[in-house]
XYZ file of C-alpha atoms in Angstrom:
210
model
C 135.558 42.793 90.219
C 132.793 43.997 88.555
C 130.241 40.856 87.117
C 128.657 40.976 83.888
C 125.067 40.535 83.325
C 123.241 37.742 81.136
C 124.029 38.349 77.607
C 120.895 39.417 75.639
C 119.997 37.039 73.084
C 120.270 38.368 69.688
C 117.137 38.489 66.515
C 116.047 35.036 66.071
C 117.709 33.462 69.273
C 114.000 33.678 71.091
C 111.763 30.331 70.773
C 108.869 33.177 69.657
C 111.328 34.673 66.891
C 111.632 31.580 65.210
C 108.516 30.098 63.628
C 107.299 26.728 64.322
C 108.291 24.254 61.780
C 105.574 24.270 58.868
C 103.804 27.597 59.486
C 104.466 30.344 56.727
C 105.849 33.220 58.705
C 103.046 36.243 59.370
C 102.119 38.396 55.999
C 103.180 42.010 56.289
C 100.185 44.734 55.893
C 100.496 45.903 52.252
C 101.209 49.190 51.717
C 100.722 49.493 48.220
C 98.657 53.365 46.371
C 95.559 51.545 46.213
C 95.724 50.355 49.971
C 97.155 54.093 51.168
C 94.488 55.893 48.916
C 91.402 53.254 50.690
C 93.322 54.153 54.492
C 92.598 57.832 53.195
C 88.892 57.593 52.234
C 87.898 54.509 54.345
C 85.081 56.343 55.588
C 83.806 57.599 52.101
C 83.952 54.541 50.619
C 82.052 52.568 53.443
C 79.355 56.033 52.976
C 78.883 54.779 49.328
C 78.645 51.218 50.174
C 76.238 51.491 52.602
C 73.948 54.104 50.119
C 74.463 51.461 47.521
C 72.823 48.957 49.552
C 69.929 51.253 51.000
C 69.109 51.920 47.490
C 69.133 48.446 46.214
C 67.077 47.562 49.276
C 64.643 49.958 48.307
C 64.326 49.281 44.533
C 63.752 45.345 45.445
C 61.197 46.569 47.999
C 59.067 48.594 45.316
C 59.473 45.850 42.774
C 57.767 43.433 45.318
C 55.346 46.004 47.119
C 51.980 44.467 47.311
C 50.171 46.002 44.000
C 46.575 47.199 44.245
C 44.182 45.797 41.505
C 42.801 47.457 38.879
C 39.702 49.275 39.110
C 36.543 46.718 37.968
C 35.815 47.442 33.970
C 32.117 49.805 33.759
C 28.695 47.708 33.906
C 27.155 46.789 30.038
C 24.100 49.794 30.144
C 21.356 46.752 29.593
C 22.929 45.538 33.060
C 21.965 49.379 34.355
C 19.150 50.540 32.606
C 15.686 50.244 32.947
C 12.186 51.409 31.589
C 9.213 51.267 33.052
C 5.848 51.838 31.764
C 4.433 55.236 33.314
C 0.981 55.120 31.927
C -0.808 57.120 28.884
C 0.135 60.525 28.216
C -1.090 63.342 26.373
C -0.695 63.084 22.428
C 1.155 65.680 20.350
C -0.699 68.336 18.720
C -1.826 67.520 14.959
C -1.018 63.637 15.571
C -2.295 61.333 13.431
C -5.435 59.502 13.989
C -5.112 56.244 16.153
C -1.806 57.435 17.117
C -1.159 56.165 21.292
C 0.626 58.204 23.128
C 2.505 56.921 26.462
C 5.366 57.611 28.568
C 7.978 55.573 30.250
C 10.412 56.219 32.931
C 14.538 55.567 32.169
C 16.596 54.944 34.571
C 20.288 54.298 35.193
C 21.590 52.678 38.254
C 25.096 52.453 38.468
C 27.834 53.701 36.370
C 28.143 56.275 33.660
C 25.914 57.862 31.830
C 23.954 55.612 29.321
C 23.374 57.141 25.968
C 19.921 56.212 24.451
C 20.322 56.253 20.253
C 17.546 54.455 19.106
C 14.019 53.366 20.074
C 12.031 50.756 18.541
C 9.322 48.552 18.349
C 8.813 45.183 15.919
C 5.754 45.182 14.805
C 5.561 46.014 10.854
C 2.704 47.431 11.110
C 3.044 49.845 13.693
C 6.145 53.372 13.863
C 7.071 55.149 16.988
C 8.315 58.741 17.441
C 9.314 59.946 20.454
C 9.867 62.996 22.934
C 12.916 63.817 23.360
C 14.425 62.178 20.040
C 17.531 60.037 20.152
C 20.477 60.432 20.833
C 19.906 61.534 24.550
C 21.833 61.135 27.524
C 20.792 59.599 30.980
C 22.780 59.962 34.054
C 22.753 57.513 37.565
C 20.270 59.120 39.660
C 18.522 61.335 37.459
C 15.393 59.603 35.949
C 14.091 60.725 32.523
C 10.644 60.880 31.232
C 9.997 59.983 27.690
C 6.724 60.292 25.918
C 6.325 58.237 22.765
C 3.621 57.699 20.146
C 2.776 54.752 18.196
C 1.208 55.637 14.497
C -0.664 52.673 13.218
C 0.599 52.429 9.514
C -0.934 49.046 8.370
C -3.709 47.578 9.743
C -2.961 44.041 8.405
C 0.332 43.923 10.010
C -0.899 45.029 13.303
C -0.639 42.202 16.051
C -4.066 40.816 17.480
C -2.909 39.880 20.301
C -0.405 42.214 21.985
C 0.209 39.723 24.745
C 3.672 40.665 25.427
C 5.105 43.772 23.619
C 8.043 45.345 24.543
C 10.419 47.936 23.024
C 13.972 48.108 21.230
C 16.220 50.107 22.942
C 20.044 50.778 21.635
C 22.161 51.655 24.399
C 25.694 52.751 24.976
C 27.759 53.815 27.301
C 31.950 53.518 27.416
C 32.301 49.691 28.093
C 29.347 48.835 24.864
C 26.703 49.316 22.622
C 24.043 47.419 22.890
C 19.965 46.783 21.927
C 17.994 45.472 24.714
C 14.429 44.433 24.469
C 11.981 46.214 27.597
C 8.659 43.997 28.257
C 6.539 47.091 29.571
C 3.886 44.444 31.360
C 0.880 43.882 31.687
C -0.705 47.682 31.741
C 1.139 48.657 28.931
C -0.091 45.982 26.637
C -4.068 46.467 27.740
C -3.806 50.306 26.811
C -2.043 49.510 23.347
C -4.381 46.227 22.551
C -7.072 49.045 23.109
C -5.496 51.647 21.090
C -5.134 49.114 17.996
C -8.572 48.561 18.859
C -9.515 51.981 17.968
C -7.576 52.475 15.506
C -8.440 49.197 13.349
C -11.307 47.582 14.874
C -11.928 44.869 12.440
C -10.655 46.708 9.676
C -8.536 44.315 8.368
C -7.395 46.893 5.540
C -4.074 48.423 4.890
C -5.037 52.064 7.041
C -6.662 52.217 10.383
C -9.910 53.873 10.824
C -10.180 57.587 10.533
């Protein structure tokens, strides 16, 4: 007689078929469009992702790079400039009598170019011309010569004592414009205390000497 195997146990006879009391039974996988259509492009989508991210990495890297300062503002010119007495110089042709001629040396250290527009002097009594005339133009490194002349107008106005004279200079370049006052020392003032000499003596009058 032929025997007959075990019986097989049918769905949900197993201890593993049957889930333990309390536990939700395993979700199935969706399978929905949107899930299909992500199965399809799964490796697109992760492409953009991951470009997305590069990009926003980047953009909050250049927003917080390490930003160089600005460049320092130019120098005022009377920080730059300076004139120096260079001694007595030959006086224009036809010049007026008691008229002393000098020349002084401009110079521009740093920066741009320094425009000279005006040069005085503020004694009443006394005018200046000079060679070239204002406005000129002085650049670092390149020294300029300028003769002037002081015409005694007014004898009574003319200073005695000349102890410390110096000259008016307007000066501009692009961060200001500015007058600065130049103390020549103590050369200049002996030759112009001897040129007023000259010219006045002790003419205390309204014209110098001729």
């Amino acid at each position: 007689m032929t025997g007959i195997g075990p019986v097989e146990p049918g769905e949900g006879t197993r201890a593993r078929d049957v889930p333990a009391p309390g536990v939700p039974p395993p979700a199935k996988a969706p399978h929905g469009p949107l899930t299909q259509w992500y199965v399809r492009h799964r490796r697109a989508v992760l492409a953009v992702a991951v470009s997305g991210a590069v990009l926003a990495g980047g953009g909050y890297l250049y927003v917080t790079r390490p930003r160089q300062p600005p460049p320092p503002a130019p120098p005022f010119p009377s920080q730059v400039t300076d004139v120096a007495y260079a001694g007595r110089a030959e006086p224009p042709r036809n010049g007026p009598l008691g008229a002393f001629t000098f020349a002084v040396e401009l110079t521009v250290s740093s920066g741009p170019a320094v425009t000279v527009t005006r040069i005085g002097q503020p004694s009443a009594g006394l005018s200046l011309t000079s060679v070239p005339r204002p406005p000129f133009r002085t650049r670092t490194g390149f020294p300029r010569r300028i003769t002037l002349t002081v015409h005694v107008g007014e004898c009574a106005k003319v200073p005695r004592n000349a102890g410390l004279p110096f000259l008016d200079v307007t000066l501009r370049n692009t961060s200001a414009i500015q007058v600065h006052s130049f103390i020549l020392g103590e050369l200049y003032a002996q030759d112009l205390s001897e040129a007023l000499q000259v010219a006045c003596g002790n003419n205390s009058g309204s014209s110098p000497k001729s």
